[in-house]
Short mmCIF file of C-alpha atoms in Angstrom, two decimals:
data_model
loop_
_atom_site.label_atom_id
_atom_site.label_comp_id
_atom_site.label_asym_id
_atom_site.label_seq_id
_atom_site.Cartn_x
_atom_site.Cartn_y
_atom_site.Cartn_z
CA MET A 1 165.58 99.92 -126.19
CA THR A 2 163.00 102.41 -124.94
CA ARG A 3 161.62 101.65 -121.51
CA ASN A 4 159.76 104.87 -120.82
CA VAL A 5 156.99 105.74 -123.22
CA VAL A 6 156.25 108.86 -121.16
CA ASP A 7 159.16 111.31 -120.70
CA PRO A 8 159.86 110.98 -116.93
CA VAL A 9 160.69 114.71 -116.76
CA THR A 10 156.99 115.50 -117.28
CA GLU A 11 156.15 113.64 -114.04
CA LEU A 12 158.19 115.97 -111.83
CA TRP A 13 155.92 119.01 -111.70
CA GLY A 14 152.77 119.53 -109.62
CA ASP A 15 149.08 120.18 -110.29
CA ASP A 16 149.53 123.68 -108.85
CA LEU A 17 151.19 124.68 -112.13
CA VAL A 18 149.20 125.28 -115.33
CA PRO A 19 150.08 122.95 -118.23
CA VAL A 20 152.03 125.68 -120.07
CA ALA A 21 154.27 126.29 -117.04
CA ARG A 22 154.88 122.53 -116.75
CA ALA A 23 155.77 122.37 -120.45
CA LEU A 24 158.26 125.24 -119.97
CA LEU A 25 159.96 123.44 -117.06
CA THR A 26 160.18 120.21 -119.09
CA SER A 27 161.68 122.08 -122.04
CA ALA A 28 164.13 123.85 -119.72
CA VAL A 29 165.37 120.54 -118.25
CA HIS A 30 166.19 119.26 -121.73
CA CYS A 31 167.84 122.58 -122.75
CA PHE A 32 169.95 122.78 -119.57
CA ALA A 33 170.93 119.10 -119.84
CA ARG A 34 172.10 119.60 -123.43
CA ARG A 35 173.71 123.03 -123.36
CA GLY A 36 174.04 123.95 -119.69
CA PHE A 37 172.36 126.87 -117.92
CA THR A 38 174.76 129.45 -119.39
CA GLY A 39 174.40 128.09 -122.92
CA THR A 40 170.58 128.21 -122.84
CA THR A 41 168.44 131.28 -123.61
CA THR A 42 164.86 131.92 -122.42
CA ARG A 43 163.97 131.84 -126.13
CA ASP A 44 165.37 128.27 -126.37
CA ILE A 45 163.17 127.21 -123.45
CA SER A 46 160.00 128.86 -124.82
CA THR A 47 160.39 127.65 -128.39
CA GLY A 48 161.37 124.18 -127.11
CA ALA A 49 157.91 124.06 -125.50
CA GLY A 50 156.28 125.11 -128.80
CA LEU A 51 155.59 128.65 -127.54
CA SER A 52 156.46 132.14 -128.73
CA PRO A 53 159.96 133.39 -127.73
CA ALA A 54 158.82 135.56 -124.79
CA ALA A 55 156.19 133.14 -123.39
CA LEU A 56 158.46 132.18 -120.51
CA TYR A 57 158.02 135.58 -118.84
CA VAL A 58 154.27 135.04 -118.45
CA HIS A 59 155.02 132.23 -115.97
CA PHE A 60 158.54 132.82 -114.60
CA ARG A 61 160.50 135.91 -113.61
CA SER A 62 163.79 134.80 -115.18
CA LYS A 63 165.87 131.88 -116.42
CA GLU A 64 167.28 131.60 -112.90
CA ASP A 65 163.73 131.33 -111.54
CA VAL A 66 163.09 128.43 -113.95
CA LEU A 67 166.23 126.64 -112.71
CA PHE A 68 165.14 127.21 -109.11
CA GLU A 69 161.69 125.68 -109.76
CA ILE A 70 163.34 122.67 -111.43
CA ALA A 71 165.77 122.23 -108.53
CA ARG A 72 163.12 122.77 -105.83
CA ARG A 73 160.54 120.42 -107.31
CA GLY A 74 163.17 117.87 -108.36
CA HIS A 75 164.71 117.68 -104.89
CA LEU A 76 161.26 117.48 -103.23
CA ARG A 77 160.16 114.63 -105.53
CA ALA A 78 163.38 112.71 -104.74
CA LEU A 79 162.81 113.24 -101.02
CA GLU A 80 159.20 112.02 -101.30
CA ALA A 81 160.41 108.94 -103.14
CA VAL A 82 162.69 107.85 -100.29
CA SER A 83 160.69 109.06 -97.29
CA VAL A 84 157.27 107.49 -97.83
CA PRO A 85 155.80 106.18 -94.55
CA GLU A 86 156.04 102.48 -95.38
CA VAL A 87 159.79 102.88 -95.93
CA LEU A 88 160.35 104.75 -92.69
CA ALA A 89 158.08 102.72 -90.43
CA GLY A 90 156.80 99.65 -92.26
CA ALA A 91 160.10 97.81 -92.72
CA ASP A 92 160.76 96.85 -89.14
CA ASP A 93 164.41 95.89 -89.16
CA PRO A 94 167.22 98.29 -90.16
CA PRO A 95 168.63 96.02 -92.93
CA SER A 96 165.22 95.99 -94.69
CA ARG A 97 164.85 99.72 -94.20
CA LEU A 98 168.35 100.37 -95.54
CA ARG A 99 167.54 98.24 -98.61
CA ALA A 100 164.26 100.11 -99.11
CA VAL A 101 165.75 103.59 -98.78
CA MET A 102 168.79 102.82 -100.95
CA SER A 103 166.86 101.04 -103.71
CA ARG A 104 164.32 103.89 -103.87
CA PHE A 105 167.06 106.55 -103.84
CA VAL A 106 168.97 104.87 -106.69
CA THR A 107 165.87 103.95 -108.73
CA TRP A 108 164.65 107.54 -108.56
CA HIS A 109 168.01 108.96 -109.65
CA ALA A 110 168.31 106.47 -112.53
CA LEU A 111 164.74 107.07 -113.78
CA HIS A 112 165.15 110.84 -113.47
CA HIS A 113 168.84 111.01 -114.41
CA VAL A 114 168.33 113.82 -116.96
CA ALA A 115 166.57 116.16 -114.52
CA ALA A 116 168.81 115.01 -111.67
CA ARG A 117 171.90 115.90 -113.73
CA VAL A 118 170.55 119.46 -114.08
CA CYS A 119 169.74 119.57 -110.35
CA GLN A 120 173.26 118.35 -109.57
CA TYR A 121 175.48 120.24 -111.99
CA GLU A 122 173.78 123.61 -112.49
CA LEU A 123 173.16 124.63 -108.86
CA ALA A 124 176.03 127.17 -109.00
CA ALA A 125 173.83 129.31 -111.28
CA LEU A 126 171.24 129.86 -108.50
CA ASN A 127 171.22 133.10 -106.49
CA PRO A 128 172.30 132.79 -102.84
CA GLU A 129 168.78 132.68 -101.33
CA HIS A 130 167.61 130.05 -103.80
CA LEU A 131 170.78 128.02 -103.29
CA GLU A 132 170.23 128.08 -99.53
CA GLU A 133 166.65 126.85 -99.92
CA ILE A 134 167.84 123.91 -102.07
CA ALA A 135 170.68 123.18 -99.63
CA GLY A 136 168.05 122.93 -96.87
CA ILE A 137 166.16 120.23 -98.78
CA ARG A 138 169.43 118.43 -99.59
CA ARG A 139 170.34 118.19 -95.90
CA GLU A 140 167.30 115.93 -95.35
CA PHE A 141 168.89 113.08 -97.34
CA PRO A 142 171.91 112.39 -95.12
CA GLU A 143 169.63 112.68 -92.04
CA LEU A 144 167.32 110.05 -93.46
CA PHE A 145 170.15 107.59 -94.24
CA ARG A 146 171.94 108.33 -90.98
CA ALA A 147 168.89 107.44 -88.88
CA VAL A 148 168.71 103.99 -90.45
CA ILE A 149 172.46 103.34 -90.11
CA VAL A 150 172.64 104.52 -86.49
CA GLU A 151 169.66 102.38 -85.48
CA GLY A 152 171.19 99.33 -87.21
CA VAL A 153 174.52 99.86 -85.47
CA ASP A 154 172.80 100.38 -82.08
CA ARG A 155 170.73 97.20 -82.47
CA GLY A 156 173.74 95.19 -83.62
CA ASP A 157 172.28 94.50 -87.06
CA PHE A 158 175.21 96.35 -88.63
CA ALA A 159 178.93 96.37 -87.86
CA PRO A 160 180.09 99.36 -85.75
CA VAL A 161 180.65 101.51 -88.84
CA ASP A 162 181.30 105.26 -88.91
CA ALA A 163 177.77 106.41 -89.85
CA GLY A 164 178.87 109.77 -91.26
CA ARG A 165 181.38 108.25 -93.66
CA VAL A 166 179.04 105.47 -94.76
CA VAL A 167 176.23 107.97 -95.42
CA ARG A 168 178.61 110.05 -97.58
CA ALA A 169 179.48 106.94 -99.59
CA LEU A 170 175.85 105.83 -100.04
CA LEU A 171 174.86 109.31 -101.23
CA SER A 172 177.85 109.38 -103.62
CA LEU A 173 176.63 106.19 -105.30
CA GLY A 174 173.23 107.74 -106.06
CA VAL A 175 174.53 111.20 -106.93
CA ASP A 176 177.25 110.01 -109.30
CA LEU A 177 175.04 107.64 -111.26
CA VAL A 178 173.29 110.65 -112.81
CA ARG A 179 176.65 111.30 -114.53
CA TRP A 180 176.95 107.89 -116.21
CA TYR A 181 173.45 106.34 -116.29
CA ARG A 182 171.79 106.02 -119.69
CA SER A 183 168.25 104.69 -120.33
CA ASP A 184 169.55 102.39 -123.09
CA GLY A 185 172.15 100.74 -120.82
CA PRO A 186 171.95 97.18 -119.46
CA ASP A 187 170.14 97.99 -116.18
CA SER A 188 166.62 99.28 -115.64
CA PRO A 189 166.28 101.80 -112.79
CA GLU A 190 164.71 99.09 -110.60
CA GLN A 191 167.50 96.56 -111.32
CA LEU A 192 170.11 99.15 -110.44
CA GLY A 193 168.17 100.00 -107.26
CA ARG A 194 168.23 96.35 -106.13
CA PHE A 195 171.96 96.04 -106.90
CA TYR A 196 172.82 99.15 -104.89
CA ALA A 197 170.56 98.02 -102.02
CA ASP A 198 172.71 94.88 -101.81
CA LEU A 199 175.88 97.01 -101.91
CA ALA A 200 174.53 99.20 -99.10
CA VAL A 201 174.00 96.17 -96.86
CA SER A 202 177.53 94.94 -97.70
CA MET A 203 178.93 98.31 -96.71
CA VAL A 204 177.52 98.13 -93.19
CA SER A 205 178.59 94.53 -92.68
CA ALA A 206 181.85 93.49 -91.01
CA VAL A 207 184.84 93.91 -93.32
CA PRO A 208 186.79 90.72 -93.88
CA GLY A 209 190.57 90.73 -93.76
CA PRO A 210 193.14 93.20 -92.45
CA PRO A 211 192.88 96.97 -92.93
CA ALA A 212 194.94 98.59 -95.68
CA GLY A 213 197.54 99.77 -93.11
CA MET B 1 193.62 122.99 -89.86
CA THR B 2 196.08 123.20 -92.74
CA ARG B 3 197.58 119.89 -93.72
CA ASN B 4 199.26 120.89 -96.97
CA VAL B 5 201.87 123.60 -96.73
CA VAL B 6 202.48 123.27 -100.48
CA ASP B 7 199.45 123.84 -102.75
CA PRO B 8 198.90 120.33 -104.18
CA VAL B 9 197.86 121.85 -107.52
CA THR B 10 201.48 122.89 -108.14
CA GLU B 11 202.55 119.23 -108.05
CA LEU B 12 200.44 118.23 -111.05
CA TRP B 13 202.54 119.65 -113.88
CA GLY B 14 205.73 118.27 -115.43
CA ASP B 15 209.34 119.40 -115.83
CA ASP B 16 208.71 119.69 -119.58
CA LEU B 17 206.89 122.97 -118.85
CA VAL B 18 208.73 126.20 -117.97
CA PRO B 19 207.85 127.63 -114.53
CA VAL B 20 205.69 130.40 -116.01
CA ALA B 21 203.54 127.86 -117.88
CA ARG B 22 203.17 125.83 -114.68
CA ALA B 23 202.14 128.97 -112.77
CA LEU B 24 199.51 129.72 -115.42
CA LEU B 25 198.04 126.21 -115.13
CA THR B 26 197.93 126.50 -111.33
CA SER B 27 196.21 129.88 -111.56
CA ALA B 28 193.75 128.49 -114.11
CA VAL B 29 192.78 125.58 -111.83
CA HIS B 30 191.90 128.01 -109.04
CA CYS B 31 190.01 130.34 -111.42
CA PHE B 32 188.02 127.49 -113.01
CA ALA B 33 187.25 125.97 -109.60
CA ARG B 34 185.93 129.30 -108.32
CA ARG B 35 184.09 130.73 -111.32
CA GLY B 36 183.84 127.89 -113.83
CA PHE B 37 185.41 127.78 -117.31
CA THR B 38 182.79 130.13 -118.80
CA GLY B 39 183.11 132.65 -115.98
CA THR B 40 186.92 132.87 -116.26
CA THR B 41 188.84 135.11 -118.70
CA THR B 42 192.40 134.59 -119.95
CA ARG B 43 193.16 137.88 -118.18
CA ASP B 44 191.98 136.33 -114.86
CA ILE B 45 194.36 133.41 -115.39
CA SER B 46 197.36 135.58 -116.30
CA THR B 47 196.91 138.15 -113.56
CA GLY B 48 196.20 135.36 -111.05
CA ALA B 49 199.72 134.09 -111.83
CA GLY B 50 201.15 137.59 -111.29
CA LEU B 51 201.68 138.16 -115.02
CA SER B 52 200.54 140.77 -117.52
CA PRO B 53 197.01 140.24 -118.94
CA ALA B 54 198.12 138.73 -122.28
CA ALA B 55 200.95 136.54 -120.91
CA LEU B 56 198.84 133.40 -121.31
CA TYR B 57 199.14 133.52 -125.09
CA VAL B 58 202.93 133.15 -124.96
CA HIS B 59 202.43 129.62 -123.60
CA PHE B 60 198.94 128.47 -124.63
CA ARG B 61 196.84 128.91 -127.74
CA SER B 62 193.57 129.59 -125.90
CA LYS B 63 191.62 129.20 -122.66
CA GLU B 64 190.36 125.85 -124.02
CA ASP B 65 193.97 124.76 -124.55
CA VAL B 66 194.71 125.58 -120.88
CA LEU B 67 191.73 123.47 -119.75
CA PHE B 68 192.91 120.62 -121.99
CA GLU B 69 196.44 120.69 -120.46
CA ILE B 70 194.91 120.67 -116.96
CA ALA B 71 192.63 117.75 -117.83
CA ARG B 72 195.34 115.78 -119.67
CA ARG B 73 198.01 116.17 -117.00
CA GLY B 74 195.48 115.75 -114.15
CA HIS B 75 194.10 112.49 -115.54
CA LEU B 76 197.61 111.15 -116.27
CA ARG B 77 198.80 111.93 -112.72
CA ALA B 78 195.74 110.14 -111.27
CA LEU B 79 196.40 107.14 -113.51
CA GLU B 80 200.07 107.02 -112.43
CA ALA B 81 198.99 107.16 -108.79
CA VAL B 82 196.90 103.99 -109.09
CA SER B 83 198.94 102.00 -111.62
CA VAL B 84 202.43 101.96 -110.09
CA PRO B 85 204.09 98.52 -110.54
CA GLU B 86 204.02 97.54 -106.87
CA VAL B 87 200.25 97.97 -106.85
CA LEU B 88 199.69 95.96 -109.99
CA ALA B 89 202.16 93.15 -109.31
CA GLY B 90 203.53 93.43 -105.78
CA ALA B 91 200.34 92.81 -103.82
CA ASP B 92 199.89 89.14 -104.63
CA ASP B 93 196.31 88.48 -103.64
CA PRO B 94 193.35 90.31 -105.20
CA PRO B 95 191.98 91.63 -101.86
CA SER B 96 195.32 93.37 -101.12
CA ARG B 97 195.46 94.71 -104.67
CA LEU B 98 191.88 95.97 -104.48
CA ARG B 99 192.70 97.74 -101.20
CA ALA B 100 195.85 99.26 -102.72
CA VAL B 101 194.16 100.49 -105.91
CA MET B 102 191.10 101.85 -104.10
CA SER B 103 193.02 103.60 -101.34
CA ARG B 104 195.39 105.22 -103.86
CA PHE B 105 192.48 106.26 -106.10
CA VAL B 106 190.58 107.86 -103.22
CA THR B 107 193.66 109.43 -101.57
CA TRP B 108 194.67 111.03 -104.87
CA HIS B 109 191.18 112.46 -105.48
CA ALA B 110 190.93 113.82 -101.93
CA LEU B 111 194.41 115.41 -102.02
CA HIS B 112 193.77 116.88 -105.47
CA HIS B 113 190.05 117.56 -105.04
CA VAL B 114 190.29 121.14 -106.36
CA ALA B 115 191.99 120.18 -109.64
CA ALA B 116 189.92 116.99 -109.87
CA ARG B 117 186.73 119.03 -109.58
CA VAL B 118 187.83 121.07 -112.61
CA CYS B 119 188.77 117.87 -114.48
CA GLN B 120 185.37 116.39 -113.62
CA TYR B 121 182.93 119.27 -114.08
CA GLU B 122 184.41 121.39 -116.88
CA LEU B 123 185.08 118.69 -119.51
CA ALA B 124 182.05 119.80 -121.57
CA ALA B 125 184.04 122.95 -122.50
CA LEU B 126 186.70 120.91 -124.37
CA ASN B 127 186.59 120.65 -128.16
CA PRO B 128 185.66 117.21 -129.56
CA GLU B 129 189.24 116.04 -130.30
CA HIS B 130 190.48 117.09 -126.87
CA LEU B 131 187.45 115.50 -125.21
CA GLU B 132 188.14 112.22 -127.04
CA GLU B 133 191.78 112.23 -125.89
CA ILE B 134 190.69 112.70 -122.26
CA ALA B 135 188.00 110.02 -122.64
CA GLY B 136 190.73 107.63 -123.81
CA ILE B 137 192.72 108.19 -120.61
CA ARG B 138 189.55 107.87 -118.51
CA ARG B 139 188.79 104.44 -119.99
CA GLU B 140 191.98 103.08 -118.35
CA PHE B 141 190.51 103.44 -114.84
CA PRO B 142 187.61 100.96 -115.16
CA GLU B 143 189.97 98.52 -116.92
CA LEU B 144 192.39 98.67 -114.03
CA PHE B 145 189.70 98.07 -111.38
CA ARG B 146 187.98 95.43 -113.49
CA ALA B 147 191.16 93.34 -113.83
CA VAL B 148 191.50 93.14 -110.03
CA ILE B 149 187.81 92.31 -109.48
CA VAL B 150 187.70 89.64 -112.22
CA GLU B 151 190.83 87.93 -110.89
CA GLY B 152 189.44 87.96 -107.34
CA VAL B 153 186.14 86.46 -108.49
CA ASP B 154 187.94 83.81 -110.60
CA ARG B 155 190.20 82.81 -107.69
CA GLY B 156 187.27 82.71 -105.26
CA ASP B 157 188.64 85.52 -103.10
CA PHE B 158 185.54 87.57 -103.92
CA ALA B 159 181.84 86.67 -104.16
CA PRO B 160 180.60 86.13 -107.74
CA VAL B 161 179.80 89.83 -108.16
CA ASP B 162 178.91 91.61 -111.42
CA ALA B 163 182.33 93.17 -112.13
CA GLY B 164 180.99 95.92 -114.39
CA ARG B 165 178.48 97.17 -111.85
CA VAL B 166 180.94 96.99 -108.95
CA VAL B 167 183.56 98.91 -110.96
CA ARG B 168 180.98 101.66 -111.68
CA ALA B 169 180.22 101.92 -107.97
CA LEU B 170 183.91 102.03 -106.93
CA LEU B 171 184.65 104.76 -109.47
CA SER B 172 181.56 106.72 -108.30
CA LEU B 173 182.91 106.79 -104.75
CA GLY B 174 186.18 108.39 -105.88
CA VAL B 175 184.64 110.70 -108.48
CA ASP B 176 181.92 112.07 -106.22
CA LEU B 177 184.19 112.84 -103.30
CA VAL B 178 185.69 115.73 -105.30
CA ARG B 179 182.23 117.33 -104.94
CA TRP B 180 182.09 117.22 -101.14
CA TYR B 181 185.68 116.77 -99.86
CA ARG B 182 187.24 119.74 -98.05
CA SER B 183 190.81 119.90 -96.71
CA ASP B 184 189.56 121.17 -93.35
CA GLY B 185 187.15 118.26 -92.85
CA PRO B 186 187.63 115.42 -90.34
CA ASP B 187 189.50 112.99 -92.65
CA SER B 188 192.96 113.32 -94.17
CA PRO B 189 193.23 111.99 -97.76
CA GLU B 190 195.04 108.89 -96.45
CA GLN B 191 192.39 108.17 -93.78
CA LEU B 192 189.67 108.45 -96.37
CA GLY B 193 191.66 106.16 -98.68
CA ARG B 194 191.85 103.45 -96.00
CA PHE B 195 188.14 103.76 -95.21
CA TYR B 196 187.15 103.39 -98.87
CA ALA B 197 189.59 100.48 -99.29
CA ASP B 198 187.64 98.67 -96.54
CA LEU B 199 184.34 99.57 -98.25
CA ALA B 200 185.66 98.18 -101.55
CA VAL B 201 186.46 94.83 -99.94
CA SER B 202 182.99 94.77 -98.33
CA MET B 203 181.42 95.40 -101.72
CA VAL B 204 182.96 92.28 -103.27
CA SER B 205 182.13 90.09 -100.29
CA ALA B 206 179.02 87.94 -100.03
CA VAL B 207 175.92 90.00 -99.21
CA PRO B 208 174.14 88.88 -96.05
CA GLY B 209 170.35 88.54 -95.99
CA PRO B 210 167.68 88.37 -98.69
CA PRO B 211 167.68 90.54 -101.83
CA ALA B 212 165.44 93.62 -101.88
CA GLY B 213 162.84 91.78 -103.99
#
């Protein structure tokens, strides 16, 4: 079944880029997802966008620069998706906020699993300065989850969990689904988001039974 | 802090291999983890084991063959770790069995995170027949978790969860920790195993509060 008539990759770029540059980034995501960064040439990216082989260099300095723009814009879009004001302030109680943040985080990663897979698995190909800039954006995600967990523990809405470990686990669930999620699977991105929001609330609730010892 | 005096990678191979072959596999794991499969030469692997540049070809047909042996033996060791008889039969009730399987799965992946990272992120470099053989071993893991979850749901020990989705989430937690786990972090492999065993039991317990809507 096809749920998305529009390729979700095309929605990741901004109006500050001309249409040709956006088409090159979209083509690059599909090339990198299929053949990896190393296995892709700048010619593949240009011709994949219906352009002449050297067209890429009109808009980007290098293949690495293309990967950086994909990673930068991809990570910023994901961060926007989970940090909109109504999520951070509107949902008054920590359980509702945890559900909102987790469902948005998971829905975004499922909808954008192709681009997210590139953002996740090809980062090693970035140069050190670019990698550090992406790492800076990535550090916002655990902070965002941690704030909700800590507030819920402080208010007594959640069990006295170890916030750092729980945040790691919640992020793992979203990050790893880009490995296995497929658009033609049983769950829509929104259904998966709701399921993982329920799991997140379970994970901060009191654990029944004895510890594993 | 250094917890492991012995490099855990050296424990992954079998007595059916001569010591030189085992040393080559150990060297290859460290090379692949550092520079990726593409960025590693057979010379790197041989000299990393203290051997002459072409020594690899005495024991392995190719660099791909080395990766396949790492992936095959790595996946089989992980499967042994979680499917020992006392785990499958000894722990009578499903909650205890879920704790045992999850804690062993997570402890193994944390202890062997370097080799597991290679097994996880370099599989695309395998040829199709080798990839299919590894995929066959990988399919055993969800089956093993699913059996415990289904029995727990049937007996009423667990909430009526969607076993397929919960199994995906449990596997994600173990798979993704090879991305972020470091031996000098706050948790030993066994501590992390116990924490994730608790999380697993939470995840099959009734979810408090309303669904995300």
